[in-house]
PDB file of C-alpha atoms in Angstrom:
ATOM      1  CA  UNK A   1      31.748  -1.852  -1.888  1.00  0.00           C
ATOM      2  CA  UNK A   2      32.109  -2.024  -5.612  1.00  0.00           C
ATOM      3  CA  UNK A   3      34.785  -0.409  -7.714  1.00  0.00           C
ATOM      4  CA  UNK A   4      33.459   2.419  -9.807  1.00  0.00           C
ATOM      5  CA  UNK A   5      35.556   4.075 -12.450  1.00  0.00           C
ATOM      6  CA  UNK A   6      34.846   6.082 -15.550  1.00  0.00           C
ATOM      7  CA  UNK A   7      34.756   3.814 -18.577  1.00  0.00           C
ATOM      8  CA  UNK A   8      37.137   6.033 -20.524  1.00  0.00           C
ATOM      9  CA  UNK A   9      39.948   5.221 -18.080  1.00  0.00           C
ATOM     10  CA  UNK A  10      39.703   8.705 -16.550  1.00  0.00           C
ATOM     11  CA  UNK A  11      39.330   9.572 -12.931  1.00  0.00           C
ATOM     12  CA  UNK A  12      41.437  11.334 -10.391  1.00  0.00           C
ATOM     13  CA  UNK A  13      44.904  10.188  -9.349  1.00  0.00           C
ATOM     14  CA  UNK A  14      43.257   8.860  -6.155  1.00  0.00           C
ATOM     15  CA  UNK A  15      40.736   6.655  -7.976  1.00  0.00           C
ATOM     16  CA  UNK A  16      43.406   5.540 -10.445  1.00  0.00           C
ATOM     17  CA  UNK A  17      45.642   4.510  -7.502  1.00  0.00           C
ATOM     18  CA  UNK A  18      42.781   2.597  -5.866  1.00  0.00           C
ATOM     19  CA  UNK A  19      41.957   0.792  -9.107  1.00  0.00           C
ATOM     20  CA  UNK A  20      45.616  -0.051  -9.766  1.00  0.00           C
ATOM     21  CA  UNK A  21      45.941  -1.492  -6.249  1.00  0.00           C
ATOM     22  CA  UNK A  22      42.803  -3.606  -6.703  1.00  0.00           C
ATOM     23  CA  UNK A  23      41.298  -2.019  -3.599  1.00  0.00           C
ATOM     24  CA  UNK A  24      37.493  -2.070  -3.254  1.00  0.00           C
ATOM     25  CA  UNK A  25      36.013   1.425  -3.117  1.00  0.00           C
ATOM     26  CA  UNK A  26      32.890   3.372  -3.984  1.00  0.00           C
ATOM     27  CA  UNK A  27      32.861   6.823  -5.557  1.00  0.00           C
ATOM     28  CA  UNK A  28      30.336   9.361  -4.235  1.00  0.00           C
ATOM     29  CA  UNK A  29      29.786  12.571  -6.190  1.00  0.00           C
ATOM     30  CA  UNK A  30      27.794  15.595  -5.068  1.00  0.00           C
ATOM     31  CA  UNK A  31      27.265  19.156  -6.225  1.00  0.00           C
ATOM     32  CA  UNK A  32      29.922  21.260  -4.471  1.00  0.00           C
ATOM     33  CA  UNK A  33      28.812  24.694  -3.266  1.00  0.00           C
ATOM     34  CA  UNK A  34      31.774  27.110  -3.482  1.00  0.00           C
ATOM     35  CA  UNK A  35      30.176  29.196  -0.697  1.00  0.00           C
ATOM     36  CA  UNK A  36      30.209  26.287   1.758  1.00  0.00           C
ATOM     37  CA  UNK A  37      32.290  27.158   4.849  1.00  0.00           C
ATOM     38  CA  UNK A  38      33.434  23.543   5.392  1.00  0.00           C
ATOM     39  CA  UNK A  39      34.187  21.149   2.536  1.00  0.00           C
ATOM     40  CA  UNK A  40      34.052  18.119   4.817  1.00  0.00           C
ATOM     41  CA  UNK A  41      30.793  18.965   6.558  1.00  0.00           C
ATOM     42  CA  UNK A  42      29.295  19.786   3.160  1.00  0.00           C
ATOM     43  CA  UNK A  43      30.322  16.324   1.936  1.00  0.00           C
ATOM     44  CA  UNK A  44      28.840  14.584   4.990  1.00  0.00           C
ATOM     45  CA  UNK A  45      25.540  16.391   4.574  1.00  0.00           C
ATOM     46  CA  UNK A  46      25.363  15.909   0.799  1.00  0.00           C
ATOM     47  CA  UNK A  47      26.115  12.183   1.108  1.00  0.00           C
ATOM     48  CA  UNK A  48      23.882  11.626   4.138  1.00  0.00           C
ATOM     49  CA  UNK A  49      26.845  10.191   6.060  1.00  0.00           C
ATOM     50  CA  UNK A  50      27.677  10.865   9.713  1.00  0.00           C
ATOM     51  CA  UNK A  51      30.457  13.504   9.991  1.00  0.00           C
ATOM     52  CA  UNK A  52      32.501  11.079  12.113  1.00  0.00           C
ATOM     53  CA  UNK A  53      32.788   8.794   9.040  1.00  0.00           C
ATOM     54  CA  UNK A  54      33.896  11.554   6.659  1.00  0.00           C
ATOM     55  CA  UNK A  55      37.594  12.363   6.992  1.00  0.00           C
ATOM     56  CA  UNK A  56      39.461  15.457   5.827  1.00  0.00           C
ATOM     57  CA  UNK A  57      43.010  15.466   4.532  1.00  0.00           C
ATOM     58  CA  UNK A  58      45.205  18.164   6.032  1.00  0.00           C
ATOM     59  CA  UNK A  59      48.833  18.871   5.235  1.00  0.00           C
ATOM     60  CA  UNK A  60      51.089  19.973   8.063  1.00  0.00           C
ATOM     61  CA  UNK A  61      54.764  20.801   8.388  1.00  0.00           C
ATOM     62  CA  UNK A  62      56.414  18.598  11.012  1.00  0.00           C
ATOM     63  CA  UNK A  63      59.986  19.676  11.725  1.00  0.00           C
ATOM     64  CA  UNK A  64      60.368  20.892   8.130  1.00  0.00           C
ATOM     65  CA  UNK A  65      58.775  17.849   6.457  1.00  0.00           C
ATOM     66  CA  UNK A  66      55.294  17.926   4.928  1.00  0.00           C
ATOM     67  CA  UNK A  67      53.049  15.340   6.547  1.00  0.00           C
ATOM     68  CA  UNK A  68      49.459  14.337   5.787  1.00  0.00           C
ATOM     69  CA  UNK A  69      46.933  14.091   8.619  1.00  0.00           C
ATOM     70  CA  UNK A  70      43.584  12.369   7.994  1.00  0.00           C
ATOM     71  CA  UNK A  71      41.022  13.289  10.665  1.00  0.00           C
ATOM     72  CA  UNK A  72      37.218  13.329  10.988  1.00  0.00           C
ATOM     73  CA  UNK A  73      35.570  16.463   9.580  1.00  0.00           C
ATOM     74  CA  UNK A  74      33.598  16.749  12.833  1.00  0.00           C
ATOM     75  CA  UNK A  75      36.786  17.509  14.778  1.00  0.00           C
ATOM     76  CA  UNK A  76      40.124  19.221  14.530  1.00  0.00           C
ATOM     77  CA  UNK A  77      43.722  18.168  14.102  1.00  0.00           C
ATOM     78  CA  UNK A  78      45.839  18.095  17.262  1.00  0.00           C
ATOM     79  CA  UNK A  79      49.178  19.326  15.889  1.00  0.00           C
ATOM     80  CA  UNK A  80      51.117  18.258  18.981  1.00  0.00           C
ATOM     81  CA  UNK A  81      49.711  14.715  18.697  1.00  0.00           C
ATOM     82  CA  UNK A  82      50.572  14.656  14.971  1.00  0.00           C
ATOM     83  CA  UNK A  83      54.181  15.632  15.659  1.00  0.00           C
ATOM     84  CA  UNK A  84      54.411  12.988  18.361  1.00  0.00           C
ATOM     85  CA  UNK A  85      52.922  10.307  16.068  1.00  0.00           C
ATOM     86  CA  UNK A  86      55.788  10.720  13.597  1.00  0.00           C
ATOM     87  CA  UNK A  87      58.539  11.275  16.152  1.00  0.00           C
ATOM     88  CA  UNK A  88      58.675  15.015  15.589  1.00  0.00           C
ATOM     89  CA  UNK A  89      58.884  17.959  17.940  1.00  0.00           C
ATOM     90  CA  UNK A  90      56.871  20.728  16.268  1.00  0.00           C
ATOM     91  CA  UNK A  91      53.999  20.809  13.812  1.00  0.00           C
ATOM     92  CA  UNK A  92      52.189  23.655  12.090  1.00  0.00           C
ATOM     93  CA  UNK A  93      49.738  23.761   9.239  1.00  0.00           C
ATOM     94  CA  UNK A  94      51.579  23.798   5.904  1.00  0.00           C
ATOM     95  CA  UNK A  95      51.481  26.704   3.523  1.00  0.00           C
ATOM     96  CA  UNK A  96      48.442  26.005   1.279  1.00  0.00           C
ATOM     97  CA  UNK A  97      50.437  26.692  -1.905  1.00  0.00           C
ATOM     98  CA  UNK A  98      53.144  24.225  -0.819  1.00  0.00           C
ATOM     99  CA  UNK A  99      50.489  21.614   0.017  1.00  0.00           C
ATOM    100  CA  UNK A 100      48.866  22.027  -3.414  1.00  0.00           C
ATOM    101  CA  UNK A 101      52.176  22.002  -5.283  1.00  0.00           C
ATOM    102  CA  UNK A 102      53.473  18.923  -3.447  1.00  0.00           C
ATOM    103  CA  UNK A 103      50.291  16.831  -3.563  1.00  0.00           C
ATOM    104  CA  UNK A 104      49.064  17.901  -7.003  1.00  0.00           C
ATOM    105  CA  UNK A 105      45.612  18.606  -5.597  1.00  0.00           C
ATOM    106  CA  UNK A 106      43.741  21.832  -4.801  1.00  0.00           C
ATOM    107  CA  UNK A 107      42.801  22.782  -1.251  1.00  0.00           C
ATOM    108  CA  UNK A 108      39.448  21.259  -0.373  1.00  0.00           C
ATOM    109  CA  UNK A 109      40.178  18.374  -2.713  1.00  0.00           C
ATOM    110  CA  UNK A 110      43.460  17.002  -1.367  1.00  0.00           C
ATOM    111  CA  UNK A 111      43.381  13.227  -1.131  1.00  0.00           C
ATOM    112  CA  UNK A 112      45.791  11.082   0.861  1.00  0.00           C
ATOM    113  CA  UNK A 113      45.929   8.824  -2.230  1.00  0.00           C
ATOM    114  CA  UNK A 114      47.582   9.442  -5.604  1.00  0.00           C
ATOM    115  CA  UNK A 115      49.637  12.426  -4.518  1.00  0.00           C
ATOM    116  CA  UNK A 116      52.266  13.847  -6.849  1.00  0.00           C
ATOM    117  CA  UNK A 117      54.877  13.311  -4.113  1.00  0.00           C
ATOM    118  CA  UNK A 118      53.944  10.656  -1.587  1.00  0.00           C
ATOM    119  CA  UNK A 119      53.977  12.199   1.869  1.00  0.00           C
ATOM    120  CA  UNK A 120      54.112  10.367   5.161  1.00  0.00           C
ATOM    121  CA  UNK A 121      50.584   9.970   6.455  1.00  0.00           C
ATOM    122  CA  UNK A 122      48.916   9.689   9.849  1.00  0.00           C
ATOM    123  CA  UNK A 123      45.340   8.390  10.069  1.00  0.00           C
ATOM    124  CA  UNK A 124      43.329   9.255  13.158  1.00  0.00           C
ATOM    125  CA  UNK A 125      42.697   6.167  15.281  1.00  0.00           C
ATOM    126  CA  UNK A 126      38.939   6.847  15.295  1.00  0.00           C
ATOM    127  CA  UNK A 127      38.818   5.620  11.679  1.00  0.00           C
ATOM    128  CA  UNK A 128      39.151   2.085  13.047  1.00  0.00           C
ATOM    129  CA  UNK A 129      35.719   2.480  14.686  1.00  0.00           C
ATOM    130  CA  UNK A 130      34.076   2.242  11.248  1.00  0.00           C
ATOM    131  CA  UNK A 131      33.799  -0.475   8.601  1.00  0.00           C
ATOM    132  CA  UNK A 132      34.246   2.223   5.956  1.00  0.00           C
ATOM    133  CA  UNK A 133      35.119   5.914   5.822  1.00  0.00           C
ATOM    134  CA  UNK A 134      34.865   8.601   3.154  1.00  0.00           C
ATOM    135  CA  UNK A 135      37.854  10.674   2.036  1.00  0.00           C
ATOM    136  CA  UNK A 136      38.435  13.118  -0.784  1.00  0.00           C
ATOM    137  CA  UNK A 137      38.766  11.470  -4.163  1.00  0.00           C
ATOM    138  CA  UNK A 138      40.954  14.325  -5.370  1.00  0.00           C
ATOM    139  CA  UNK A 139      38.552  17.118  -6.188  1.00  0.00           C
ATOM    140  CA  UNK A 140      35.835  19.106  -4.495  1.00  0.00           C
ATOM    141  CA  UNK A 141      32.491  17.316  -4.753  1.00  0.00           C
ATOM    142  CA  UNK A 142      33.984  13.833  -5.078  1.00  0.00           C
ATOM    143  CA  UNK A 143      34.575  11.364  -2.236  1.00  0.00           C
ATOM    144  CA  UNK A 144      35.691   7.749  -2.124  1.00  0.00           C
ATOM    145  CA  UNK A 145      34.474   5.284   0.471  1.00  0.00           C
ATOM    146  CA  UNK A 146      36.852   2.520   1.534  1.00  0.00           C
ATOM    147  CA  UNK A 147      37.906   0.588   4.598  1.00  0.00           C
ATOM    148  CA  UNK A 148      40.229   2.364   7.034  1.00  0.00           C
ATOM    149  CA  UNK A 149      42.572  -0.642   6.926  1.00  0.00           C
ATOM    150  CA  UNK A 150      42.875  -0.343   3.136  1.00  0.00           C
ATOM    151  CA  UNK A 151      43.568   3.391   3.398  1.00  0.00           C
ATOM    152  CA  UNK A 152      46.244   2.799   6.036  1.00  0.00           C
ATOM    153  CA  UNK A 153      47.852   0.056   3.934  1.00  0.00           C
ATOM    154  CA  UNK A 154      47.846   2.067   0.692  1.00  0.00           C
ATOM    155  CA  UNK A 155      49.367   5.156   2.318  1.00  0.00           C
ATOM    156  CA  UNK A 156      51.650   3.283   4.754  1.00  0.00           C
ATOM    157  CA  UNK A 157      49.941   5.400   7.399  1.00  0.00           C
ATOM    158  CA  UNK A 158      50.709   5.510  11.072  1.00  0.00           C
ATOM    159  CA  UNK A 159      47.403   5.098  12.933  1.00  0.00           C
ATOM    160  CA  UNK A 160      47.334   7.333  16.013  1.00  0.00           C
ATOM    161  CA  UNK A 161      44.934   9.525  18.002  1.00  0.00           C
ATOM    162  CA  UNK A 162      45.585  12.874  16.264  1.00  0.00           C
ATOM    163  CA  UNK A 163      42.058  14.297  16.186  1.00  0.00           C
ATOM    164  CA  UNK A 164      40.181  16.162  18.863  1.00  0.00           C
ATOM    165  CA  UNK A 165      36.540  17.159  19.195  1.00  0.00           C
TER     166      UNK A 165
END
């Protein structure tokens, strides 16, 4: 995968973080349809990528601490498994406004990379089944493709089975 970045030094905080880390990645842009019921499935279809290789970034509250969960768009987040993965007892989806305020991204475009406040992150173990995965690049209609190992390293993620079909 080649690095792709706007020549003017722009980009999203996620692509800036990837470039600064020297991590290989590819940017994939597509025309976002605001009426689409699922941002992740829309991305998979638009990019012609299997939904099990496109991962969504969800923000949950685990025992009062915001935590990022990265799971395939084809499945759902298992909140009990997420809590267990970080040594917590209870998990619930975070308030969308709190997730946006804390990460600096808008819902549907939250990336696990380049967040305003770095949150602990859990990457679903199924990511390891692929040489590369796609995640949000920080805005709707923009994805980055990178290796799961690089994503885990950059986010200091715990890798655990937190997704379910």
